[in-house]
CSV table of C-alpha atoms and ligand atoms in Angstrom, one decimal:
chain,number,residue,atom,x,y,z
A,22,MET,CA,34.9,29.0,87.3
A,23,ALA,CA,32.9,26.8,89.6
A,24,VAL,CA,30.0,24.3,88.6
A,25,LEU,CA,27.2,24.4,91.2
A,26,LEU,CA,25.4,21.0,91.9
A,27,THR,CA,21.9,21.2,93.4
A,28,GLY,CA,21.4,18.0,95.0
A,29,GLY,CA,25.1,17.5,95.1
A,30,THR,CA,25.1,14.9,98.0
A,31,GLY,CA,22.3,12.8,96.3
A,32,TYR,CA,23.1,9.4,94.5
A,33,ILE,CA,23.6,10.6,91.1
A,34,GLY,CA,25.0,14.4,92.2
A,35,ALA,CA,27.7,12.7,94.2
A,36,HIS,CA,28.8,10.4,91.5
A,37,THR,CA,29.0,13.7,88.9
A,38,ALA,CA,30.9,15.5,91.9
A,39,VAL,CA,33.9,12.9,92.1
A,40,ALA,CA,33.8,12.9,87.9
A,41,LEU,CA,33.9,16.6,87.8
A,42,LEU,CA,36.6,16.8,90.8
A,43,GLU,CA,38.8,13.9,88.9
A,44,ALA,CA,38.6,16.1,85.5
A,45,GLY,CA,40.0,19.2,87.8
A,46,ARG,CA,36.8,21.3,87.6
A,47,GLU,CA,35.9,23.0,90.8
A,48,ALA,CA,32.8,21.8,92.2
A,49,VAL,CA,30.4,23.5,94.8
A,50,LEU,CA,27.5,21.1,96.3
A,51,ALA,CA,24.0,22.6,97.9
A,52,ASP,CA,21.4,20.3,99.2
A,53,ASP,CA,18.8,20.5,101.9
A,54,LEU,CA,19.9,16.7,102.8
A,55,SER,CA,16.3,15.6,102.9
A,56,ASN,CA,17.1,12.6,101.0
A,57,SER,CA,20.7,12.2,101.2
A,58,LYS,CA,23.4,12.4,104.0
A,59,ALA,CA,26.5,14.8,104.8
A,60,GLU,CA,28.5,11.7,105.1
A,61,VAL,CA,28.7,11.8,101.5
A,62,LEU,CA,31.2,14.6,101.4
A,63,GLU,CA,33.7,12.3,103.7
A,64,ARG,CA,33.4,9.6,100.9
A,65,ILE,CA,34.0,12.1,97.8
A,66,GLU,CA,37.1,13.2,99.7
A,67,LYS,CA,38.3,9.8,100.2
A,68,ILE,CA,37.8,9.2,96.5
A,69,THR,CA,39.5,12.1,94.9
A,70,GLY,CA,41.4,13.8,97.8
A,71,LYS,CA,39.5,17.2,97.4
A,72,ARG,CA,36.4,18.0,99.5
A,73,PRO,CA,33.9,20.7,97.5
A,74,ALA,CA,32.9,23.6,99.2
A,75,PHE,CA,29.0,22.6,100.8
A,76,TYR,CA,26.0,24.6,101.5
A,77,GLN,CA,23.1,23.0,103.4
A,78,ILE,CA,20.2,25.1,101.7
A,79,ASP,CA,16.8,24.7,100.3
A,80,ILE,CA,17.4,25.3,96.8
A,81,SER,CA,13.8,27.1,96.2
A,82,ASP,CA,15.1,29.5,99.0
A,83,GLY,CA,16.2,32.4,96.6
A,84,ALA,CA,18.3,34.0,99.2
A,85,ALA,CA,19.9,31.3,100.4
A,86,LEU,CA,20.9,30.3,96.7
A,87,SER,CA,22.3,33.9,96.3
A,88,LYS,CA,24.5,33.7,99.1
A,89,VAL,CA,26.1,30.4,97.3
A,90,PHE,CA,26.6,32.4,94.0
A,91,GLU,CA,28.1,35.4,95.9
A,92,ALA,CA,30.8,33.2,97.5
A,93,HIS,CA,31.8,31.5,94.4
A,94,LYS,CA,32.3,32.4,90.7
A,95,ILE,CA,29.7,29.9,89.2
A,96,ASP,CA,29.4,29.6,85.2
A,97,THR,CA,27.5,26.2,85.2
A,98,VAL,CA,24.7,24.8,87.3
A,99,ILE,CA,23.8,20.9,87.1
A,100,HIS,CA,20.8,20.8,88.7
A,101,PHE,CA,19.6,17.5,90.3
A,102,ALA,CA,17.9,19.0,93.5
A,103,GLY,CA,14.2,17.9,93.6
A,104,PHE,CA,11.7,15.0,95.2
A,105,LYS,CA,11.9,11.8,93.3
A,106,ALA,CA,9.9,9.1,94.5
A,107,VAL,CA,7.1,8.4,91.8
A,108,GLY,CA,4.8,6.8,94.4
A,109,GLU,CA,5.1,9.6,97.1
A,110,SER,CA,4.2,12.2,94.2
A,111,VAL,CA,0.9,10.6,93.7
A,112,LYS,CA,0.2,10.7,97.5
A,113,LYS,CA,1.8,14.5,97.8
A,114,PRO,CA,1.4,16.2,94.5
A,115,LEU,CA,1.1,19.6,95.7
A,116,ASP,CA,4.5,19.2,97.3
A,117,TYR,CA,6.3,17.9,94.5
A,118,TYR,CA,5.0,20.6,92.4
A,119,LYS,CA,5.9,23.5,94.8
A,120,ASN,CA,9.1,21.8,95.7
A,121,ASN,CA,10.5,20.7,92.2
A,122,LEU,CA,9.1,23.7,90.1
A,123,ASN,CA,10.2,26.4,92.6
A,124,ALA,CA,13.7,25.0,92.8
A,125,THR,CA,14.0,25.1,88.9
A,126,ILE,CA,12.7,28.8,88.9
A,127,GLU,CA,15.0,29.8,91.7
A,128,VAL,CA,18.1,28.3,90.0
A,129,LEU,CA,17.2,29.9,86.7
A,130,ARG,CA,16.6,33.3,88.6
A,131,ALA,CA,20.0,33.1,90.5
A,132,MET,CA,21.7,32.2,87.1
A,133,LEU,CA,20.3,35.3,85.3
A,134,LYS,CA,21.1,37.5,88.3
A,135,TYR,CA,24.6,36.3,88.5
A,136,GLY,CA,25.7,35.7,84.8
A,137,ALA,CA,26.0,31.8,85.0
A,138,LYS,CA,25.0,30.8,81.7
A,139,ASN,CA,25.4,26.6,81.4
A,140,LEU,CA,22.4,24.6,82.4
A,141,VAL,CA,22.2,20.7,83.0
A,142,PHE,CA,19.2,19.8,84.0
A,143,SER,CA,18.4,16.4,85.5
A,144,SER,CA,15.4,15.2,83.7
A,145,SER,CA,13.8,11.7,83.0
A,146,ALA,CA,12.8,9.1,80.5
A,147,THR,CA,9.6,9.4,82.7
A,148,VAL,CA,8.6,12.0,80.6
A,149,TYR,CA,7.7,9.7,77.9
A,150,GLY,CA,5.2,8.1,79.7
A,151,PRO,CA,3.6,5.1,78.1
A,152,TYR,CA,3.2,6.7,74.9
A,153,GLY,CA,6.4,6.3,73.0
A,154,GLU,CA,7.9,2.9,71.6
A,155,SER,CA,11.1,1.9,72.5
A,156,PRO,CA,13.7,2.7,71.5
A,157,LEU,CA,12.6,6.3,72.3
A,158,LYS,CA,14.2,8.9,70.6
A,159,GLU,CA,14.1,12.8,72.0
A,160,ASP,CA,11.3,13.8,69.8
A,161,ALA,CA,8.8,10.9,70.9
A,162,PRO,CA,5.7,11.7,72.4
A,163,THR,CA,5.8,12.7,75.9
A,164,GLY,CA,2.9,13.1,78.8
A,165,CYS,CA,3.3,11.8,82.0
A,166,ILE,CA,1.3,9.4,84.2
A,167,ASN,CA,2.5,10.9,87.8
A,168,PRO,CA,3.1,14.0,89.6
A,169,TYR,CA,6.7,13.3,89.5
A,170,GLY,CA,7.0,13.1,86.0
A,171,TRP,CA,5.2,16.0,85.1
A,172,THR,CA,7.6,18.2,87.5
A,173,LYS,CA,10.1,17.0,85.4
A,174,TRP,CA,8.0,17.7,82.0
A,175,MET,CA,7.1,21.1,83.3
A,176,SER,CA,10.6,21.9,84.6
A,177,GLU,CA,12.1,21.1,81.1
A,178,GLN,CA,9.2,23.8,79.7
A,179,ILE,CA,10.2,26.4,82.3
A,180,ILE,CA,14.0,26.0,81.5
A,181,ARG,CA,13.0,26.3,77.7
A,182,ASP,CA,10.9,29.4,78.2
A,183,ALA,CA,13.5,31.0,80.3
A,184,ALA,CA,16.1,30.2,77.4
A,185,LYS,CA,13.7,31.7,75.0
A,186,ALA,CA,13.4,34.9,76.9
A,187,HIS,CA,17.1,34.8,77.7
A,188,PRO,CA,19.2,33.7,74.9
A,189,GLU,CA,22.5,33.9,76.4
A,190,LEU,CA,21.5,30.5,78.4
A,191,SER,CA,22.6,27.3,77.1
A,192,CYS,CA,20.8,24.3,78.5
A,193,VAL,CA,20.9,20.6,78.3
A,194,LEU,CA,18.0,18.5,79.4
A,195,LEU,CA,19.5,15.4,80.5
A,196,ARG,CA,16.7,12.4,80.3
A,197,TYR,CA,18.1,9.6,82.4
A,198,PHE,CA,16.8,6.1,81.7
A,199,ASN,CA,17.6,3.8,84.9
A,200,PRO,CA,20.7,4.6,86.8
A,201,VAL,CA,22.2,1.8,88.7
A,202,GLY,CA,25.3,0.7,90.1
A,203,ALA,CA,27.9,2.6,92.2
A,204,HIS,CA,31.3,3.9,92.2
A,205,PRO,CA,33.9,1.1,92.1
A,206,SER,CA,35.6,2.2,95.4
A,207,GLY,CA,32.4,1.3,97.0
A,208,LEU,CA,32.6,4.4,99.0
A,209,ILE,CA,29.4,6.0,97.1
A,210,GLY,CA,26.5,4.4,96.0
A,211,GLU,CA,22.3,4.1,96.3
A,212,ASP,CA,21.2,4.9,99.6
A,213,PRO,CA,17.1,5.2,99.3
A,214,ASN,CA,15.3,6.3,102.2
A,215,GLY,CA,13.1,3.1,103.7
A,216,ILE,CA,12.2,0.5,101.8
A,217,PRO,CA,13.7,1.0,97.9
A,218,ASN,CA,11.1,1.5,95.4
A,219,ASN,CA,13.5,0.9,92.5
A,220,LEU,CA,14.7,-2.7,91.4
A,221,MET,CA,18.5,-2.8,91.9
A,222,PRO,CA,18.9,-1.5,95.4
A,223,TYR,CA,15.8,-3.7,96.1
A,224,ILE,CA,17.9,-6.8,94.7
A,225,SER,CA,20.9,-5.7,96.8
A,226,GLN,CA,19.2,-5.3,100.0
A,227,VAL,CA,17.5,-8.8,99.7
A,228,ALA,CA,21.1,-10.0,98.6
A,229,VAL,CA,22.6,-8.7,101.8
A,230,GLY,CA,19.9,-9.8,103.9
A,231,LYS,CA,18.3,-6.7,104.6
A,232,LEU,CA,14.8,-7.8,103.0
A,233,ASP,CA,13.7,-11.1,102.4
A,234,HIS,CA,12.9,-11.7,98.9
A,235,LEU,CA,12.0,-9.7,95.9
A,236,THR,CA,8.4,-9.2,94.5
A,237,VAL,CA,8.7,-9.1,90.7
A,238,TYR,CA,5.8,-6.9,89.5
A,239,GLY,CA,4.0,-9.1,86.8
A,240,ASP,CA,5.4,-11.8,84.5
A,241,ASP,CA,3.1,-11.2,81.6
A,242,TYR,CA,4.3,-8.4,79.9
A,243,ASN,CA,4.8,-8.3,76.2
A,244,THR,CA,8.6,-8.9,76.7
A,245,PRO,CA,10.9,-12.2,75.9
A,246,ASP,CA,10.4,-13.4,79.5
A,247,GLY,CA,7.3,-11.7,80.5
A,248,THR,CA,9.0,-9.3,83.0
A,249,GLY,CA,9.7,-5.6,82.3
A,250,VAL,CA,12.4,-4.4,80.2
A,251,ARG,CA,14.4,-1.2,81.1
A,252,ASP,CA,17.3,0.5,80.0
A,253,TYR,CA,19.8,0.4,83.1
A,254,ILE,CA,22.9,2.9,83.0
A,255,HIS,CA,25.9,2.4,85.2
A,256,VAL,CA,26.0,5.7,87.2
A,257,SER,CA,29.4,6.2,86.5
A,258,ASP,CA,28.5,6.4,82.9
A,259,LEU,CA,25.8,8.7,83.7
A,260,ALA,CA,28.2,11.1,85.3
A,261,GLN,CA,30.3,11.0,82.2
A,262,GLY,CA,27.5,11.9,80.4
A,263,HIS,CA,27.0,14.9,82.5
A,264,LEU,CA,30.5,16.1,82.2
A,265,ALA,CA,30.0,15.7,78.1
A,266,ALA,CA,26.9,17.7,78.5
A,267,VAL,CA,28.5,20.6,80.5
A,268,SER,CA,31.2,20.7,78.0
A,269,TYR,CA,28.5,21.0,75.3
A,270,CYS,CA,26.9,23.7,76.9
A,271,GLU,CA,29.8,25.8,76.9
A,272,ARG,CA,30.4,25.6,73.3
A,273,HIS,CA,26.6,26.0,72.4
A,274,ALA,CA,23.5,28.0,73.2
A,275,GLY,CA,19.9,26.9,73.3
A,276,VAL,CA,18.3,24.0,74.8
A,277,GLU,CA,18.7,20.1,73.7
A,278,ALA,CA,16.9,17.3,75.3
A,279,VAL,CA,19.4,14.1,75.4
A,280,ASN,CA,18.8,10.8,76.4
A,281,LEU,CA,21.1,9.2,78.8
A,282,GLY,CA,21.0,5.6,78.5
A,283,THR,CA,22.8,2.4,76.7
A,284,GLY,CA,20.2,1.8,74.1
A,285,ARG,CA,19.8,-1.9,75.7
A,286,GLY,CA,16.7,-3.1,77.4
A,287,ILE,CA,17.0,-5.8,80.2
A,288,SER,CA,14.4,-7.6,81.8
A,289,VAL,CA,14.0,-7.6,85.5
A,290,LEU,CA,14.8,-11.4,85.7
A,291,GLU,CA,17.7,-10.9,83.4
A,292,LEU,CA,19.2,-8.4,85.9
A,293,LEU,CA,18.5,-10.7,89.0
A,294,ARG,CA,20.4,-13.7,87.0
A,295,ALA,CA,23.1,-11.6,86.2
A,296,PHE,CA,23.2,-10.1,89.7
A,297,GLU,CA,23.1,-13.6,91.3
A,298,ARG,CA,25.9,-14.8,88.7
A,299,VAL,CA,27.9,-11.8,88.9
A,300,ASN,CA,28.2,-11.9,92.5
A,301,GLY,CA,27.8,-15.5,93.7
A,302,VAL,CA,24.6,-14.7,95.5
A,303,LYS,CA,20.9,-15.9,95.8
A,304,VAL,CA,18.1,-13.3,95.5
A,305,PRO,CA,15.1,-15.4,96.6
A,306,PHE,CA,11.9,-13.7,94.4
A,307,GLU,CA,8.2,-14.4,93.7
A,308,ILE,CA,5.9,-12.9,91.0
A,309,GLY,CA,3.5,-10.9,92.2
A,310,PRO,CA,0.9,-8.4,90.4
A,311,ARG,CA,1.7,-5.8,87.9
A,312,ARG,CA,2.6,-2.1,89.5
A,313,ALA,CA,0.3,0.3,88.5
A,314,GLY,CA,1.9,2.8,85.9
A,315,ASP,CA,4.4,0.1,84.8
A,316,VAL,CA,5.1,-0.3,80.8
A,317,ASP,CA,6.4,-3.5,79.1
A,318,GLU,CA,9.7,-1.9,78.2
A,319,CYS,CA,11.6,1.2,78.1
A,320,PHE,CA,15.0,1.8,76.3
A,321,ALA,CA,16.6,4.4,74.9
A,322,ASP,CA,17.6,5.8,71.5
A,323,THR,CA,21.4,6.8,72.1
A,324,GLN,CA,22.1,8.6,68.7
A,325,LYS,CA,21.8,12.1,69.6
A,326,ALA,CA,24.1,11.9,72.8
A,327,ALA,CA,26.6,10.1,70.5
A,328,SER,CA,26.5,12.7,68.0
A,329,LEU,CA,26.4,15.9,70.1
A,330,PHE,CA,28.5,14.8,72.8
A,331,ASN,CA,30.6,12.2,71.4
A,332,TRP,CA,29.6,10.0,74.3
A,333,ARG,CA,28.4,6.5,74.8
A,334,ALA,CA,27.9,4.5,77.8
A,335,THR,CA,30.5,1.6,78.2
A,336,ARG,CA,29.8,-0.1,81.5
A,337,THR,CA,28.2,-3.5,80.9
A,338,ALA,CA,25.4,-5.0,83.3
A,339,GLU,CA,27.8,-7.1,84.9
A,340,ASP,CA,29.5,-4.0,85.8
A,341,MET,CA,26.3,-2.2,87.2
A,342,CYS,CA,25.4,-5.7,89.2
A,343,ARG,CA,29.3,-5.7,90.7
A,344,ASP,CA,29.6,-2.3,91.3
A,345,ALA,CA,25.9,-2.5,93.3
A,346,TRP,CA,26.9,-5.3,95.3
A,347,ASN,CA,30.3,-4.0,96.5
A,348,TRP,CA,28.6,-0.7,97.8
A,349,GLN,CA,25.8,-2.5,99.4
A,350,SER,CA,28.0,-5.2,100.9
A,351,LYS,CA,30.4,-2.8,102.1
A,352,ASN,CA,27.6,-0.4,103.3
A,353,PRO,CA,24.8,-2.8,104.6
A,354,ARG,CA,23.1,0.1,106.1
A,355,GLY,CA,24.1,2.9,103.7
A,356,TYR,CA,25.7,6.1,104.8
A,357,GLU,CA,24.1,5.3,108.5
A,358,ILE,CA,27.1,5.7,110.6
A,359,THR,CA,26.9,2.5,112.8
A,360,SER,CA,28.0,4.2,116.3
A,361,LYS,CA,31.6,2.9,117.2
A,362,ALA,CA,30.5,2.4,120.7
B,424,WQD,C1,12.3,-1.3,86.8
B,424,WQD,C2,11.7,-2.7,86.9
B,424,WQD,C3,9.4,-2.7,87.5
B,424,WQD,C4,10.8,-3.2,91.6
B,424,WQD,C5,11.9,4.4,87.8
B,424,WQD,C6,11.0,5.9,87.7
B,424,WQD,C7,11.7,6.7,86.8
B,424,WQD,C8,13.4,6.5,87.3
B,424,WQD,C9,13.9,5.5,87.2
B,424,WQD,C10,13.7,8.6,88.1
B,424,WQD,C11,10.1,-2.6,86.3
B,424,WQD,C12,10.2,-3.8,88.3
B,424,WQD,C13,10.9,-3.0,90.3
B,424,WQD,C14,10.2,-4.4,92.5
B,424,WQD,C15,10.0,-5.2,90.2
B,424,WQD,N1,13.5,7.3,88.4
B,424,WQD,N2,10.4,-4.0,89.8
B,424,WQD,N3,10.0,-5.3,91.9
B,424,WQD,O1,10.2,2.2,87.3
B,424,WQD,O2,11.7,1.9,85.5
B,424,WQD,O3,11.5,3.8,87.0
B,424,WQD,O4,13.2,4.8,88.4
B,424,WQD,O5,13.6,9.6,87.6
B,424,WQD,O6,11.3,8.1,87.0
B,424,WQD,O7,9.9,5.6,87.3
B,424,WQD,O8,12.6,1.7,87.8
B,424,WQD,O9,13.7,0.1,89.1
B,424,WQD,O10,11.3,1.0,89.7
B,424,WQD,O11,11.7,-0.6,88.2
B,424,WQD,O12,9.5,-6.1,89.6
B,424,WQD,O13,10.6,-4.2,93.7
B,424,WQD,O14,11.8,-3.5,87.9
B,424,WQD,O15,8.0,-3.5,87.4
B,424,WQD,O16,9.4,-3.1,85.4
B,424,WQD,P1,11.2,2.2,86.4
B,424,WQD,P2,12.0,0.6,88.9
């Protein structure tokens, strides 16, 4: 039976596809390539020796999605596909609600139509908003402060209601903290469109000379060094967390929200210093004003994933910095193929 990865050529999707293929599972990838490149398929094949079936479709197009389910015996879906830029979601809320919620609805419709029972949903710690206190447990108060976060929270609710109406569905809502790093081969990694919003790709692009310096968004937070504290988790650990969630779904029914983090908080300056130390590079920075919406600290309580999945993150901040730099230095322009001529 196959596992369908919607958004499968994206950053986390590609790393999860590699982990599934290396575990001997059949992976089918579907993506509209609006925020990823088909080159990822070549890289997945180079790493695993296997090339997954790929469909370039709009995941919210029910007819197109049906064709994928007709072509493959799919019993599990890992639903990554969705717009994911917080700032862009504030500027284009209707695009975000339409795309992200319709995609979730069409995935559920197709699963019910073709008898696929297991769903792992790519949710986010952003659903906790600024309301919960770290370490955040899954029953912490939720409440979003941007449309992107609301689309994740609303998708979780849509999935819960679908599972109530159709008890054969088995769903896990994975709330990621801050995914960073890259596969140790340096063949796949984070390749954001345009100027990166997130810290690690920004640091990597400064280190490789693509950007001039990092602006640290505020050093007056209520944290040990005044800069924002987050729970950075290696994307390869995150991929393994997805495999653990898939096997949990196969043995259970119902819906569970589960944090995927390390349980450790790291500040902006700590991550920057670790990146410089591990890679022997300089990352010039200056302190700027706070970024709207940022919280002082956000890190996970990881007990539920440990007890339900028997899974814990194992890679260190140094591993994250080393692998992020290995990817960036080998791919200074990401997946963009520089013309041979
Ligand atoms: C981390 C820290 C910034 C950039 C976001 C999304 C969240 C999730 C993960 C999808 C903060 C500081 C950053 C920079 C900086 N994505 N920073 N200079 O905001 O914790 O979470 O990514 O699900 O939904 O909100 O991650 O990497 O943007 O910021 O000082 O140029 O780095 O202030 O303290 P964040 P981030």
